[in-house]
């Protein structure tokens, strides 16, 4: 019969003591870490008895170097040696095998040893740090804190600009597949509206408040919301915190509905950035589906189409929503309910595209990942020309000849935003007959994405100025930048938790 090892003994004890553990739980007792703990306990006991390695070695008949290997957690003792050690140290075997580190110091040393064995730590390429007796606890604590931060930053979903743009492109592909109409979310919204007694037309403030309590939440308006968030939901006390004053598309009403959207749609903490984006799109969709219920919007649009008076501003008016939200909701309904294919863009005065959707064959500028956000829109498109229109806040209409055909577009600078953004909806030439503004005489020609259209300077100018200009670039928009890591990208969790703590005791 072979001499059982300490591991065998531990294993045996484990089964004796821990039969209540679930079977899938790992047997941590046999991992490296427990050998380290064992070594720590051995060293602690030896020192507390005032013995050197040589003293102890003599009593158990082993070389000091062998005991040193044991104390450093690099070798596993056989049961016979374990018993000899216990006898020499005048302590029961159990004392040596206990899982708790013998002291704060030992605990720190074990944690550091464990950290250094982590493959993630090893990727740093540092040589193994041997902990000497004189290394202060503070130094070890410091290293462990850095290691903790390293783990946190590597294991949570983060998004590089490339990942963010890829995730966006994938999402757009899915929206395209469904004609930007999400029937399942429409259903959840419809059921929610039924549950709170919605009777048709625009949704009243009272209905919205009923909706909040329908989900078992209370509302609280505050002035000190963390800067990185638009709302915070306290799931423990079931409270939704909102900032009192908001501008533009993100009025408290829409933020509130997006928050409830996450709850209504059973969203879990996002697993990665793509998941985060998908959840945000779905929650926004839910919010719009409540404020502009399908059952009210569809008859309204069908009638407007029959009268050849389709427009976005009427929709925004009737349902008291921003122009952007109305235009977006229009895209949810157009293909599914009106048989219209169309495109939608949001861009700033420089032509930088923030949002885009198309299923009418229009070809957007895009990068190698298929991302459109952050690209520059053709100078000849309506979204650019609207900024030069005489009255830049009325709706601008334009026909544009492009390599994929002629399109008719309506474009409007949404006045509900702090910054100027053009919101554009467009359809193929033959579909313009259903819209108000089809009699426009504005007509432009675009050869984009051909670089000679407008993306490269005209040759005469280039010849004159090449090498003679030194522009200073303005910092770029958020769609292009790295989002800070965290379970919710871009959100400062420390701020959020501090905020919740501050308010939950009120
Ligand atoms: Zn162009």
Coordinates of C-alpha atoms and ligand atoms in Angstrom, one line a residue:
X1 CA 0.0 0.0 0.0
X2 CA 1.4 3.4 -0.9
X3 CA 1.8 6.1 1.6
X4 CA -1.2 8.5 1.2
X5 CA -0.4 12.2 0.7
X6 CA -1.8 15.2 2.5
X7 CA -4.0 15.8 -0.5
X8 CA -5.6 12.4 -0.1
X9 CA -6.2 13.2 3.5
X10 CA -7.7 16.6 2.7
X11 CA -9.8 15.0 0.0
X12 CA -11.1 12.5 2.5
X13 CA -11.9 15.2 5.1
X14 CA -13.5 17.2 2.4
X15 CA -16.0 14.5 1.7
X16 CA -16.6 13.9 5.3
X17 CA -17.4 17.5 6.1
X18 CA -18.8 18.9 2.9
X19 CA -21.3 16.4 1.7
X20 CA -23.9 19.2 1.5
X21 CA -22.0 21.0 -1.3
X22 CA -23.4 20.8 -4.7
X23 CA -21.7 18.2 -7.0
X24 CA -20.6 20.8 -9.5
X25 CA -18.6 22.8 -7.0
X26 CA -14.9 22.6 -7.6
X27 CA -12.6 20.7 -5.2
X28 CA -10.5 23.6 -4.3
X29 CA -8.7 21.7 -1.7
X30 CA -6.5 20.0 -4.2
X31 CA -5.4 23.2 -5.9
X32 CA -2.0 24.9 -5.6
X33 CA -3.4 27.5 -3.3
X34 CA -4.0 25.0 -0.5
X35 CA -0.4 23.8 -0.7
X36 CA 0.5 27.4 -0.2
X37 CA -1.8 27.7 2.8
X38 CA -0.4 24.5 4.2
X39 CA 3.2 25.9 3.7
X40 CA 2.2 29.1 5.4
X41 CA 0.8 27.3 8.4
X42 CA 3.8 25.1 8.6
X43 CA 6.2 28.1 8.6
X44 CA 4.0 30.0 11.1
X45 CA 4.0 27.1 13.5
X46 CA 7.7 26.5 13.2
X47 CA 8.5 30.1 13.9
X48 CA 6.1 30.3 16.7
X49 CA 8.0 27.4 18.3
X50 CA 11.3 29.3 17.8
X51 CA 12.7 26.7 15.4
X52 CA 14.9 27.2 12.3
X53 CA 14.4 25.0 9.2
X54 CA 17.5 23.1 10.3
X55 CA 16.0 22.5 13.8
X56 CA 12.8 21.1 12.4
X57 CA 14.7 19.2 9.7
X58 CA 16.7 17.4 12.3
X59 CA 13.6 16.4 14.2
X60 CA 11.8 14.9 11.2
X61 CA 14.9 13.6 9.5
X62 CA 14.7 15.8 6.4
X63 CA 17.1 18.3 4.8
X64 CA 16.2 22.0 5.5
X65 CA 15.9 22.5 1.7
X66 CA 13.1 19.9 1.5
X67 CA 11.2 21.6 4.2
X68 CA 11.7 25.0 2.5
X69 CA 10.0 23.5 -0.6
X70 CA 7.1 22.5 1.6
X71 CA 6.8 25.9 3.2
X72 CA 6.8 27.6 -0.2
X73 CA 3.9 25.5 -1.3
X74 CA 6.0 23.8 -4.0
X75 CA 5.8 20.2 -2.7
X76 CA 3.1 18.1 -1.3
X77 CA 3.9 16.3 2.0
X78 CA 3.2 12.6 2.4
X79 CA 1.0 11.7 5.2
X80 CA 3.8 10.1 7.2
X81 CA 5.9 13.3 7.0
X82 CA 2.8 15.3 7.9
X83 CA 2.4 13.3 11.1
X84 CA 6.1 13.6 11.9
X85 CA 5.9 17.4 11.4
X86 CA 2.9 17.7 13.7
X87 CA 4.6 15.7 16.4
X88 CA 7.8 17.8 16.1
X89 CA 5.8 21.0 16.3
X90 CA 3.6 19.6 19.2
X91 CA 0.4 20.4 17.3
X92 CA -2.4 18.2 15.9
X93 CA -2.3 17.4 12.2
X94 CA -5.6 19.4 11.8
X95 CA -3.8 22.5 12.8
X96 CA -1.5 22.2 9.8
X97 CA -4.3 21.4 7.4
X98 CA -6.7 24.1 8.3
X99 CA -7.7 26.2 5.3
X100 CA -7.5 29.6 7.0
X101 CA -4.2 31.3 6.7
X102 CA -2.5 31.6 10.2
X103 CA -2.2 35.4 10.2
X104 CA -2.9 38.6 8.2
X105 CA 0.6 38.5 6.9
X106 CA 0.3 34.9 5.8
X107 CA -3.0 35.7 4.1
X108 CA -1.3 38.5 2.1
X109 CA 1.5 36.3 1.1
X110 CA -0.8 33.6 0.0
X111 CA -2.9 36.1 -2.0
X112 CA 0.2 37.4 -3.7
X113 CA 1.4 33.9 -4.5
X114 CA -2.0 33.1 -5.9
X115 CA -2.0 36.3 -8.0
X116 CA 1.4 35.6 -9.4
X117 CA 0.2 32.2 -10.6
X118 CA -2.7 33.7 -12.4
X119 CA -2.1 33.5 -16.2
X120 CA -3.4 37.0 -16.5
X121 CA -0.7 38.2 -14.1
X122 CA 1.9 36.2 -16.1
X123 CA 1.0 38.1 -19.3
X124 CA 2.7 41.1 -17.7
X125 CA 6.0 39.2 -18.2
X126 CA 7.3 40.2 -14.7
X127 CA 9.8 37.9 -13.0
X128 CA 8.5 36.0 -9.9
X129 CA 8.5 38.3 -6.9
X130 CA 9.9 36.5 -3.8
X131 CA 8.4 37.8 -0.6
X132 CA 11.1 38.4 1.9
X133 CA 10.5 38.7 5.6
X134 CA 11.2 42.4 5.5
X135 CA 8.8 43.3 2.7
X136 CA 6.2 45.5 4.5
X137 CA 2.5 44.5 4.4
X138 CA 1.7 47.8 2.7
X139 CA 3.8 46.8 -0.3
X140 CA 2.0 43.5 -0.7
X141 CA -1.4 45.2 -0.3
X142 CA -0.4 47.7 -2.9
X143 CA 0.5 45.0 -5.4
X144 CA -2.7 43.1 -4.7
X145 CA -4.8 46.2 -5.3
X146 CA -3.1 46.7 -8.6
X147 CA -3.7 43.1 -9.5
X148 CA -7.3 43.4 -8.5
X149 CA -7.7 46.3 -10.8
X150 CA -6.0 44.4 -13.6
X151 CA -8.5 41.6 -13.2
X152 CA -11.4 43.9 -13.1
X153 CA -10.4 45.8 -16.2
X154 CA -9.7 42.6 -18.2
X155 CA -12.8 40.6 -17.2
X156 CA -15.6 43.1 -17.8
X157 CA -17.1 43.9 -21.2
X158 CA -15.2 46.8 -22.8
X159 CA -15.3 48.1 -26.2
X160 CA -12.5 49.4 -28.4
X161 CA -13.6 51.7 -31.2
X162 CA -13.3 48.7 -33.6
X163 CA -15.5 46.5 -31.4
X164 CA -18.0 49.2 -31.0
X165 CA -18.3 49.8 -34.7
X166 CA -18.5 46.1 -35.5
X167 CA -21.2 45.6 -32.9
X168 CA -23.1 48.5 -34.5
X169 CA -22.8 47.1 -38.0
X170 CA -24.1 43.7 -36.8
X171 CA -27.0 45.4 -35.1
X172 CA -27.9 47.3 -38.3
X173 CA -27.8 44.1 -40.3
X174 CA -30.4 42.6 -37.9
X175 CA -32.6 45.7 -38.1
X176 CA -32.4 45.6 -41.8
X177 CA -33.5 41.9 -41.9
X178 CA -36.7 42.8 -39.9
X179 CA -37.5 46.0 -41.9
X180 CA -36.7 47.8 -38.6
X181 CA -39.9 46.4 -37.1
X182 CA -39.6 44.4 -33.9
X183 CA -42.9 42.6 -33.5
X184 CA -42.1 41.0 -30.1
X185 CA -41.4 44.4 -28.6
X186 CA -44.5 45.8 -30.2
X187 CA -46.4 43.0 -28.4
X188 CA -44.9 43.7 -25.0
X189 CA -45.7 47.4 -25.4
X190 CA -49.2 46.6 -26.5
X191 CA -49.8 44.4 -23.5
X192 CA -48.3 47.0 -21.1
X193 CA -50.6 49.6 -22.6
X194 CA -53.6 47.4 -22.1
X195 CA -52.7 46.7 -18.5
X196 CA -52.7 50.4 -17.7
X197 CA -56.0 51.1 -19.4
X198 CA -54.7 53.0 -22.5
X199 CA -57.6 54.0 -24.7
X200 CA -56.0 55.3 -27.9
X201 CA -54.5 58.5 -29.1
X202 CA -51.4 60.2 -27.6
X203 CA -50.3 58.7 -24.3
X204 CA -51.0 61.0 -21.3
X205 CA -48.7 61.8 -18.4
X206 CA -51.2 60.1 -16.1
X207 CA -51.0 56.9 -18.1
X208 CA -47.2 57.0 -17.8
X209 CA -47.4 57.4 -14.1
X210 CA -49.8 54.4 -13.9
X211 CA -47.2 52.5 -16.0
X212 CA -44.4 53.2 -13.5
X213 CA -46.5 51.8 -10.6
X214 CA -47.6 48.9 -12.9
X215 CA -44.0 47.8 -12.9
X216 CA -43.9 48.3 -9.1
X217 CA -41.6 51.3 -9.2
X218 CA -41.6 54.8 -7.8
X219 CA -40.2 58.0 -9.3
X220 CA -37.8 60.4 -7.7
X221 CA -36.5 63.5 -9.3
X222 CA -33.0 64.6 -8.2
X223 CA -30.3 67.2 -9.1
X224 CA -27.2 65.2 -8.3
X225 CA -27.4 62.3 -10.8
X226 CA -23.9 61.0 -11.7
X227 CA -22.8 62.7 -14.9
X228 CA -22.3 59.4 -16.8
X229 CA -25.9 58.3 -16.6
X230 CA -29.3 59.5 -17.7
X231 CA -31.2 57.6 -15.0
X232 CA -30.4 55.2 -12.2
X233 CA -32.8 52.4 -11.0
X234 CA -32.5 51.2 -7.5
X235 CA -33.7 47.6 -7.8
X236 CA -33.6 47.0 -4.0
X237 CA -36.0 49.9 -3.2
X238 CA -37.6 49.9 -6.6
X239 CA -37.1 53.5 -7.3
X240 CA -36.2 55.3 -10.6
X241 CA -34.1 58.4 -10.2
X242 CA -34.3 61.0 -13.0
X243 CA -32.7 64.4 -13.5
X244 CA -35.3 67.2 -13.3
X245 CA -34.2 69.1 -16.3
X246 CA -33.4 67.4 -19.6
X247 CA -33.2 68.6 -23.1
X248 CA -34.0 67.2 -26.5
X249 CA -34.7 63.6 -27.3
X250 CA -33.8 62.5 -23.8
X251 CA -36.6 64.2 -21.8
X252 CA -37.4 62.5 -18.5
X253 CA -40.4 60.8 -20.2
X254 CA -38.3 59.0 -22.8
X255 CA -35.6 58.1 -20.4
X256 CA -38.2 56.8 -18.0
X257 CA -39.7 54.6 -20.7
X258 CA -36.3 53.3 -21.7
X259 CA -35.6 52.4 -18.1
X260 CA -38.9 50.6 -17.9
X261 CA -38.1 49.0 -21.2
X262 CA -35.2 47.1 -19.7
X263 CA -37.5 45.8 -17.0
X264 CA -40.4 45.0 -19.3
X265 CA -38.1 43.1 -21.7
X266 CA -36.4 41.2 -18.9
X267 CA -32.9 42.4 -19.7
X268 CA -30.0 40.9 -17.6
X269 CA -26.7 42.7 -17.0
X270 CA -25.2 42.9 -20.5
X271 CA -22.6 40.2 -21.2
X272 CA -20.6 42.2 -23.6
X273 CA -20.7 45.4 -25.6
X274 CA -22.8 44.0 -28.4
X275 CA -25.3 42.8 -25.8
X276 CA -25.3 46.3 -24.2
X277 CA -26.0 47.9 -27.6
X278 CA -28.8 45.5 -28.4
X279 CA -30.4 46.1 -25.1
X280 CA -30.3 49.8 -25.5
X281 CA -31.8 49.6 -29.0
X282 CA -34.6 47.4 -27.7
X283 CA -35.3 49.6 -24.7
X284 CA -35.4 52.7 -26.9
X285 CA -37.8 50.8 -29.2
X286 CA -40.0 50.0 -26.3
X287 CA -40.1 53.6 -25.2
X288 CA -41.1 54.8 -28.7
X289 CA -43.7 52.0 -28.9
X290 CA -45.3 53.3 -25.7
X291 CA -45.3 56.9 -26.7
X292 CA -46.4 56.2 -30.2
X293 CA -48.5 53.0 -29.9
X294 CA -48.6 50.9 -33.1
X295 CA -52.4 50.8 -32.9
X296 CA -52.6 54.6 -33.0
X297 CA -49.7 55.3 -35.4
X298 CA -50.6 52.9 -38.1
X299 CA -54.1 54.2 -38.9
X300 CA -52.7 57.7 -38.7
X301 CA -50.0 57.0 -41.2
X302 CA -52.3 55.0 -43.5
X303 CA -54.7 57.9 -43.7
X304 CA -51.9 60.3 -44.4
X305 CA -50.6 58.0 -47.1
X306 CA -54.0 57.7 -48.7
X307 CA -54.1 61.6 -48.8
X308 CA -50.6 61.7 -50.1
X309 CA -49.7 63.8 -47.1
X310 CA -47.1 61.6 -45.3
X311 CA -44.9 63.7 -43.1
X312 CA -42.8 63.4 -40.0
X313 CA -43.7 66.7 -38.4
X314 CA -47.4 65.7 -38.1
X315 CA -46.4 62.5 -36.3
X316 CA -44.2 64.5 -33.9
X317 CA -47.0 67.0 -33.4
X318 CA -49.8 64.5 -32.7
X319 CA -47.8 62.4 -30.3
X320 CA -45.8 65.2 -28.7
X321 CA -42.4 63.7 -29.4
X322 CA -39.2 65.0 -30.8
X323 CA -38.7 65.1 -34.5
X324 CA -36.0 62.5 -34.3
X325 CA -38.1 60.1 -32.3
X326 CA -41.0 60.6 -34.8
X327 CA -38.7 60.0 -37.8
X328 CA -37.3 56.9 -36.1
X329 CA -40.8 55.6 -35.3
X330 CA -41.7 56.2 -39.0
X331 CA -39.0 53.7 -40.0
X332 CA -40.4 51.1 -37.6
X333 CA -43.8 51.3 -39.4
X334 CA -42.9 52.2 -43.0
X335 CA -41.8 48.9 -44.4
X336 CA -44.0 46.6 -42.3
X337 CA -47.3 48.6 -42.5
X338 CA -47.0 50.9 -45.5
X339 CA -44.9 48.9 -47.8
X340 CA -42.3 51.7 -48.1
X341 CA -38.6 51.2 -48.1
X342 CA -36.6 54.1 -46.9
X343 CA -33.5 55.5 -45.2
X344 CA -32.9 57.5 -42.1
X345 CA -29.9 59.5 -41.0
X346 CA -28.8 61.8 -38.2
X347 CA -25.7 64.0 -38.9
X348 CA -24.1 67.1 -37.6
X349 CA -23.2 70.2 -39.5
X350 CA -19.8 68.7 -40.5
X351 CA -21.6 65.8 -42.1
X352 CA -20.5 63.3 -39.6
X353 CA -23.1 60.6 -39.4
X354 CA -24.4 59.6 -35.9
X355 CA -27.1 57.2 -36.9
X356 CA -28.1 55.6 -40.1
X357 CA -30.5 53.0 -41.4
X358 CA -31.5 52.1 -44.9
X359 CA -33.4 49.4 -46.8
X360 CA -34.0 51.4 -50.0
X361 CA -30.7 50.6 -51.6
X362 CA -29.0 53.9 -50.8
X363 CA -25.3 53.4 -50.4
X364 CA -23.8 55.0 -47.3
X365 CA -20.1 55.8 -46.9
X366 CA -18.7 53.0 -44.7
X367 CA -15.4 51.8 -43.4
X368 CA -13.9 48.3 -43.8
X369 CA -16.0 46.9 -40.9
X370 CA -19.2 48.1 -42.6
X371 CA -19.6 50.8 -40.0
X372 CA -21.4 54.0 -41.0
X373 CA -21.3 56.0 -37.8
X374 CA -18.5 58.5 -37.8
X375 CA -18.3 58.6 -41.6
X376 CA -18.8 61.8 -43.5
X377 CA -22.0 62.2 -45.5
X378 CA -21.8 63.4 -49.1
X379 CA -21.9 67.2 -49.5
X380 CA -24.7 66.9 -52.0
X381 CA -27.2 65.1 -49.8
X382 CA -30.2 66.7 -48.1
X383 CA -28.7 66.2 -44.6
X384 CA -25.9 68.6 -45.6
X385 CA -27.9 71.1 -47.7
X386 CA -30.5 71.6 -44.9
X387 CA -27.8 73.5 -43.0
X388 CA -27.6 76.0 -45.9
X389 CA -31.3 76.4 -46.4
X390 CA -32.8 79.9 -46.0
X391 CA -34.9 78.9 -43.1
X392 CA -32.9 76.2 -41.5
X393 CA -35.6 75.2 -39.0
X394 CA -38.3 74.5 -41.5
X395 CA -38.4 71.1 -43.3
X396 CA -36.2 71.0 -46.3
X397 CA -37.0 68.8 -49.3
X398 CA -34.6 67.6 -52.0
X399 CA -34.3 65.2 -54.9
X400 CA -30.8 63.6 -55.2
X401 CA -29.4 61.7 -58.2
X402 CA -27.0 59.0 -56.9
X403 CA -25.2 56.0 -58.5
X404 CA -28.0 53.8 -57.1
X405 CA -30.9 55.9 -58.4
X406 CA -32.8 59.1 -57.5
X407 CA -34.0 59.6 -54.0
X408 CA -36.4 62.1 -52.5
X409 CA -35.6 63.3 -48.9
X410 CA -37.1 65.4 -46.2
X411 CA -34.6 66.9 -43.8
X412 CA -35.0 68.9 -40.7
X413 CA -32.7 70.3 -38.0
X414 CA -34.3 69.1 -34.8
X415 CA -34.6 72.1 -32.6
X416 CA -35.0 70.0 -29.4
X417 CA -31.3 69.2 -29.3
X418 CA -28.7 71.4 -27.7
X419 CA -26.5 70.9 -30.8
X420 CA -27.7 71.1 -34.4
X421 CA -28.4 67.7 -35.9
X422 CA -30.1 67.1 -39.2
X423 CA -32.7 64.3 -39.2
X424 CA -33.3 63.0 -42.6
X425 CA -35.9 60.5 -44.1
X426 CA -35.7 59.5 -47.7
X427 CA -37.4 57.2 -50.2
X428 CA -36.8 56.2 -53.8
X429 CA -38.1 58.6 -56.4
X430 CA -41.3 56.7 -57.2
X431 CA -42.3 56.6 -53.5
X432 CA -42.1 60.4 -53.1
X433 CA -45.7 60.7 -54.4
X434 CA -47.0 59.7 -50.9
X435 CA -45.3 62.5 -49.1
X436 CA -45.9 66.2 -48.5
X437 CA -43.0 68.2 -50.1
X438 CA -42.8 66.0 -53.3
X439 CA -43.2 69.2 -55.3
X440 CA -39.8 70.4 -54.3
X441 CA -37.6 71.9 -57.0
X442 CA -34.4 71.3 -55.1
X443 CA -32.3 68.8 -57.0
X444 CA -28.7 67.7 -56.5
X445 CA -26.3 65.2 -58.0
X446 CA -24.0 62.9 -55.9
X447 CA -21.4 60.5 -57.2
X448 CA -20.4 59.3 -53.6
X449 CA -19.0 56.9 -52.6
X450 CA -16.7 57.8 -55.5
X451 CA -14.0 59.8 -53.9
X452 CA -14.0 62.4 -56.7
X453 CA -17.5 63.5 -55.8
X454 CA -16.7 65.4 -52.7
X455 CA -14.4 63.5 -50.4
X456 CA -11.2 64.7 -52.2
X457 CA -10.5 68.4 -52.8
X458 CA -10.8 69.6 -56.4
X459 CA -7.6 69.1 -58.3
X460 CA -6.9 72.8 -58.8
X461 CA -7.2 73.5 -55.1
X462 CA -5.1 70.5 -54.2
X463 CA -2.3 71.6 -56.6
X464 CA -2.3 75.0 -55.0
X465 CA -2.5 74.1 -51.3
X466 CA -1.1 70.6 -50.9
X467 CA 1.7 70.8 -48.2
X468 CA 0.8 74.4 -47.4
X469 CA -1.9 73.8 -44.8
X470 CA -1.6 72.8 -41.2
X471 CA -5.1 72.3 -39.8
X472 CA -5.7 71.6 -36.1
X473 CA -8.3 68.9 -35.7
X474 CA -11.2 69.2 -33.4
X475 CA -11.6 66.3 -30.9
X476 CA -13.9 63.7 -32.4
X477 CA -17.4 62.6 -31.5
X478 CA -18.2 59.9 -29.0
X479 CA -19.1 57.4 -31.6
X480 CA -15.4 57.1 -32.4
X481 CA -13.9 57.1 -29.0
X482 CA -13.2 54.3 -26.6
X483 CA -15.9 53.8 -24.0
X484 CA -14.6 53.3 -20.4
X485 CA -14.8 49.7 -19.3
X486 CA -17.5 48.4 -17.0
X487 CA -20.6 46.2 -16.9
X488 CA -22.4 49.2 -18.5
X489 CA -19.9 50.8 -20.9
X490 CA -19.3 54.5 -20.3
X491 CA -20.9 54.4 -16.8
X492 CA -18.9 55.2 -13.7
X493 CA -20.1 52.5 -11.3
X494 CA -18.4 54.1 -8.3
X495 CA -20.4 57.3 -8.9
X496 CA -23.6 55.4 -9.4
X497 CA -23.2 53.3 -6.2
X498 CA -22.3 56.4 -4.1
X499 CA -25.3 58.1 -5.5
X500 CA -27.6 55.2 -4.7
X501 CA -26.2 55.0 -1.2
X502 CA -26.7 58.7 -0.6
X503 CA -30.4 58.5 -1.7
X504 CA -31.5 55.2 -0.3
X505 CA -31.4 56.3 3.3
X506 CA -33.7 59.3 2.6
Ligands
LIG1 ZN1 -20.4 63.3 -52.5

